Amino acid sequence: MSEYNIPTTEQEFEANFAQIKPLMNKTEAYYESSRCLFCYDAPCVQACPTHIDIPLFIRQINTDNIVGAARTIYDSNYFGNACGKVCPTEVLCEGACVYNHQDVKPIEIGRLQNYATSQAIADDIKFYTPAKANGKKAAIIGSGPAGIACACELRKAGVHVDIYEAKSNPTGLTVNGIAPYKITNQEVLQELAYLQTQFGFNIIYNSPIMSKDDVDKLEKNYDAIFIGVGNGATSSLGIPGEDKANVHGAVEIIEHLRRDSYKVAFGKKVIVLGGGNTAMDAASESARMGCPDVTLAYRRSKEEMGAYHFEYALAKDVGVKGLFNAAPLEIIGNEKVTAVKFIRTKTENGKVVNIPGSEFVLECDMVIMATGQKGHDYLFDNIANLDVNGTKVKANNYQTSNPKYFVGGDCLNGGAEVVNAAYDGKHAGKAILSFLDIR
Amino acid sequence: MPDLSVNFAGIKSPNPFWLASAPPTNSGYQIMKAFDKGWGGAVWKTLGVPVVNVSSRYGSVNYRDTRMMGFNNIELITDRPLADNLREIEEVKKYFPNNAVIASLMVETREQWHQIVKDVENAGADGIELNFGCPHGMCERGMGSAVGQDPKILELIVSWVMEVAKIPVIVKLTPNISHIEDPALAAKAGGGNAVSLINTIQSIVGLDIDTFNAYPNVDGNSTNGGYCGPAVKPIALNMVKNVAKIPNFNLPISGIGGVENWRDAVEFVLLGAGTVQVCTAVMHYGFGIIREIVSGFEQYMVDKGFNTVDEMIGRALPNVKTWENLNLKYKIVADIDEAKCIGCQLCYIACEDGAHQAIGLADDLANRKPHIIEENCVGCNLCSLVCPVENCITMVRKDSGKEHLTWKERTVNDDIPVTFNDQRGGGVGHYIPEPKEAIAYRLK
């Protein structure tokens, strides 16, 4: 028996994908905030990529100054609400909490952050008003957390901002790429609307910037351009059979799930290829979609997985089986996938070596490849003098080798968390303001 | 097993733990229930001419996630007819002849005092407590703390009571006074057999800052109440000590104020109390807390080799002295156990901003463990008090233990600082950073 039944309604889907960091109630927030030691030069602040003054906002919650708490959070991070839910707090702020050294449960910082910001959003407390228009215009490519954060920073200083979004919905990874048990679409969109009302940036949907012509138009019409396109589609493994039916990229299937929830059909026997956090998400989600048999296959050992320990624990917890030191050789099937052929591996001097003669076949009816993502060469190639290394655009303090272009988020760092993108966007915004001689 | 029974000024009780006169002793029902759970005695909710009370009546001080750390009330004495209370006293004594029932009383005239003393004696009360402490409502009518704050009137009323009393009389004192010794001595002069203290402290527990009214709210208004609960224990302990230290006082003391567990009870007894009275903790958790108090108190007696409560009474008094008699040669400094330190740096900032700049941080920012700058440490304890880890910061003795010199002795020896810039001042030579170092980061 699988842990979850296949969801057939939105309610059943939500039950299967129940929030792992649910909203605190007032009493819970009061009790939890009471535990904070208010450390000097607190390690949680240092561990937060956006350096939120965490002890301060926790104390503000404790004294029922929720508006003050939300302001403390938003002043450092425009995605204060989303980050409270989707940040890997276990390895960031909560991982740094000194209580860990005392074998006491660390403060639930993420949930407290979400508590304060949720209330500010619900009450529509406005912290920011854009400065008077200064005549400068910026274009932002991609409405992910980096792009939105950059837009907020620019709008605050009175720059006109247009965001070009290829898809029909905003916020990039936050809506399309996060496991549904970490945050709901509604929460993400509410925070976006909250920001948009305060800062007044435009998002132009269904408008991918791809061709030389697109790029030329932007350069003509805007004083600065921010690239926040994130990472691209799932990259190929280069093994036979990847084109068979029911072989999906992890990024694509997660996005599909975020959009169409219970209507997405999963198999009865799913193999997820990869050992990163996206692979863990894809495996967890398969199990929660009612798949009774999910195997996570990784070509190296368990210890070598890139995924956070707690992400693997989450997957294991919903019944995902780990298969380690198994490299895929071929995806088998006629039109539709029926099995994956693997070979056993071992690690020698840090390199994965196949063990000859150890091939074996594992049956399945669905394969999810979480094996890295491509870049956006189609765009990068059309921008003059852009220094690109693989999927990453090189920059100095967010400014690329083409001085009019700035960059942040996954296409700068190669792929990290929402919180890193939010930080990049904000600070790229500051760099643009300095480039435009504003303030 | 040690013997917990006590004879307090002639009132016998199976243990020294009594319910204080308050809402938990409003009725025979509650007191019988309490005795059944193990309480040794109960001081009945103050009897007199029945009052009319308001709604609401209680306010609370919560500290972080701790509720009712402090508590106040604006409830008056009993609002039930005397006859009902007397009948219930009789009934309680019938079922619990070995438990102590003490009638708390508060009336105005000499005739009323005579009458009510006789009434409660006839009902079978083992003792009487005179309520000269209530600091709200009743004092506006010349009773309660209004009596307790005027030693002459207190002495007079005690003497009225003693004219007729055949059972022991305890005088309950108010802490709303500068020198608790004065009413204690007046109680003795009037012929009282014992004192109990403290009654509640006049207080406002907090405000509703939205409505500009204090708590507790009575239709948009409030009044000062009587403060009690764990928060008042330090004040009560000090006053019990002050009374116990009156030379040749010799009256038994019933200790009251913030007692919630066995440790609190032990502390009161060690400072001179023969019984302890409890109210707020029962209002918070019910009569059942007596199980923990008895168990802990008994175990303490076993551990320390005490056979009777009497052996414990006042055992800490010789060590609590006036400041001038403390040893100025005693020198301790803080010591941080690096293995236990969790790196919160609360000790650092507490010492740096709040005390003597005697704790330093490592130059390597990755090392969050602070260190003691021993030559700056005055041995104040602050760091060890703020440290959240048990036994991580300890205070280590540094003097030889052979020298003893007090302020009093230095005064006699004419060796104390007397002028503003006297070089014998204690801080002379002690390291103090220059003021501008405070803003060095801004001056850079």
Coordinates of N, CA, C and O in Angstrom, one line a residue, chain A residues 30-31 33-43 46 59 62 98-99 101-102, chain B residues 62-65 67 340-346 348-349 361 365 368 388-390:
Chain A
Y30 N 3.7 33.2 20.0 CA 4.1 33.8 21.2 C 5.1 32.9 22.0 O 6.1 33.3 22.5
Y31 N 4.7 31.6 22.1 CA 5.5 30.7 22.8 C 6.9 30.5 22.2 O 7.9 30.5 22.8
S33 N 8.4 32.5 20.1 CA 9.2 33.7 20.1 C 9.8 34.0 21.5 O 10.8 34.6 21.7
S34 N 9.1 33.4 22.5 CA 9.6 33.6 23.9 C 10.9 32.8 24.1 O 11.6 33.2 25.0
R35 N 11.1 31.8 23.3 CA 12.3 31.0 23.5 C 13.6 31.6 23.0 O 14.7 31.2 23.4
C36 N 13.4 32.6 22.1 CA 14.6 33.2 21.5 C 15.5 33.9 22.5 O 15.0 34.6 23.4
L37 N 16.8 33.6 22.5 CA 17.8 34.1 23.5 C 18.2 35.5 23.2 O 18.8 36.2 24.0
F38 N 17.9 36.0 22.0 CA 18.3 37.4 21.6 C 19.9 37.4 21.6 O 20.5 38.3 22.3
C39 N 20.5 36.5 21.0 CA 22.0 36.4 20.9 C 22.6 37.7 20.5 O 22.0 38.4 19.6
Y40 N 23.7 38.0 21.0 CA 24.5 39.2 20.5 C 25.1 38.7 19.1 O 25.6 37.6 19.0
D41 N 25.1 39.7 18.1 CA 25.7 39.4 16.9 C 25.3 38.0 16.4 O 26.1 37.1 16.1
A42 N 24.0 37.8 16.4 CA 23.4 36.5 16.3 C 23.8 35.7 15.0 O 23.8 36.2 13.9
P43 N 24.2 34.4 15.2 CA 24.6 33.6 14.1 C 23.5 33.4 13.1 O 23.8 33.1 11.9
Q46 N 23.8 36.1 10.5 CA 24.9 35.8 9.6 C 24.6 34.7 8.6 O 25.1 34.8 7.5
R59 N 11.7 39.3 18.6 CA 11.3 40.1 19.8 C 10.1 41.0 19.5 O 9.2 41.2 20.4
N62 N 7.1 38.8 19.8 CA 6.9 38.5 21.2 C 6.2 39.7 21.9 O 5.4 39.5 22.8
V98 N 22.0 28.9 18.1 CA 22.9 28.3 19.1 C 22.2 27.2 19.9 O 22.9 26.4 20.5
Y99 N 20.9 27.1 19.9 CA 20.3 26.0 20.6 C 20.7 24.7 20.1 O 20.7 23.7 20.8
H101 N 23.6 23.7 19.6 CA 24.8 23.3 20.4 C 24.4 22.8 21.8 O 25.3 22.4 22.5
Q102 N 23.2 23.0 22.1 CA 22.7 22.6 23.5 C 21.8 21.4 23.4 O 21.1 21.1 24.3
Chain B
N62 N 2.2 38.6 32.9 CA 2.8 37.5 32.2 C 4.2 37.8 31.7 O 4.4 38.9 31.2
Y63 N 5.2 37.0 31.9 CA 6.5 37.3 31.4 C 6.8 36.3 30.3 O 6.9 35.1 30.6
R64 N 7.0 36.8 29.1 CA 7.1 35.9 27.9 C 6.1 34.8 28.0 O 4.9 35.1 28.1
D65 N 6.5 33.6 27.9 CA 5.4 32.5 27.9 C 5.0 32.1 29.3 O 4.3 31.1 29.4
R67 N 2.7 32.5 32.4 CA 1.5 33.3 32.8 C 1.5 33.5 34.3 O 2.1 32.7 35.0
K340 N 31.1 23.8 27.1 CA 29.6 23.9 27.3 C 29.1 25.1 26.5 O 27.9 25.1 26.2
C341 N 29.9 26.1 26.3 CA 29.5 27.4 25.7 C 28.8 27.1 24.3 O 29.3 26.4 23.5
I342 N 27.6 27.7 24.1 CA 26.9 27.6 22.8 C 27.1 28.8 21.9 O 26.5 28.9 20.8
G343 N 27.8 29.8 22.4 CA 28.2 30.9 21.5 C 27.1 32.0 21.3 O 27.0 32.6 20.3
C344 N 26.2 32.1 22.3 CA 25.1 33.1 22.2 C 25.6 34.5 22.4 O 25.0 35.5 22.0
Q345 N 26.8 34.6 23.1 CA 27.4 35.9 23.4 C 26.6 36.8 24.3 O 26.8 38.1 24.3
L346 N 25.6 36.3 25.0 CA 24.8 37.1 25.9 C 25.7 37.6 27.0 O 25.5 38.7 27.5
Y348 N 28.8 38.3 26.9 CA 29.7 39.3 26.4 C 28.9 40.7 26.4 O 29.4 41.6 26.9
I349 N 27.8 40.7 25.8 CA 27.1 42.0 25.6 C 26.6 42.5 27.0 O 26.5 43.7 27.2
L361 N 35.8 39.1 22.9 CA 35.5 38.1 21.8 C 36.7 37.8 21.1 O 37.7 38.6 21.0
L365 N 36.3 35.6 13.8 CA 34.8 35.8 14.0 C 34.1 34.4 14.0 O 33.0 34.3 14.5
R368 N 32.9 31.8 18.2 CA 31.9 32.6 18.9 C 32.0 32.6 20.4 O 31.2 33.1 21.1
P388 N 22.5 31.0 29.3 CA 21.4 30.1 29.2 C 21.8 28.6 29.5 O 20.9 27.7 29.5
V389 N 23.1 28.4 29.6 CA 23.6 27.0 29.7 C 23.9 26.7 31.2 O 24.7 27.5 31.8
E390 N 23.3 25.7 31.7 CA 23.6 25.3 33.1 C 25.1 25.1 33.4 O 25.7 24.3 32.6

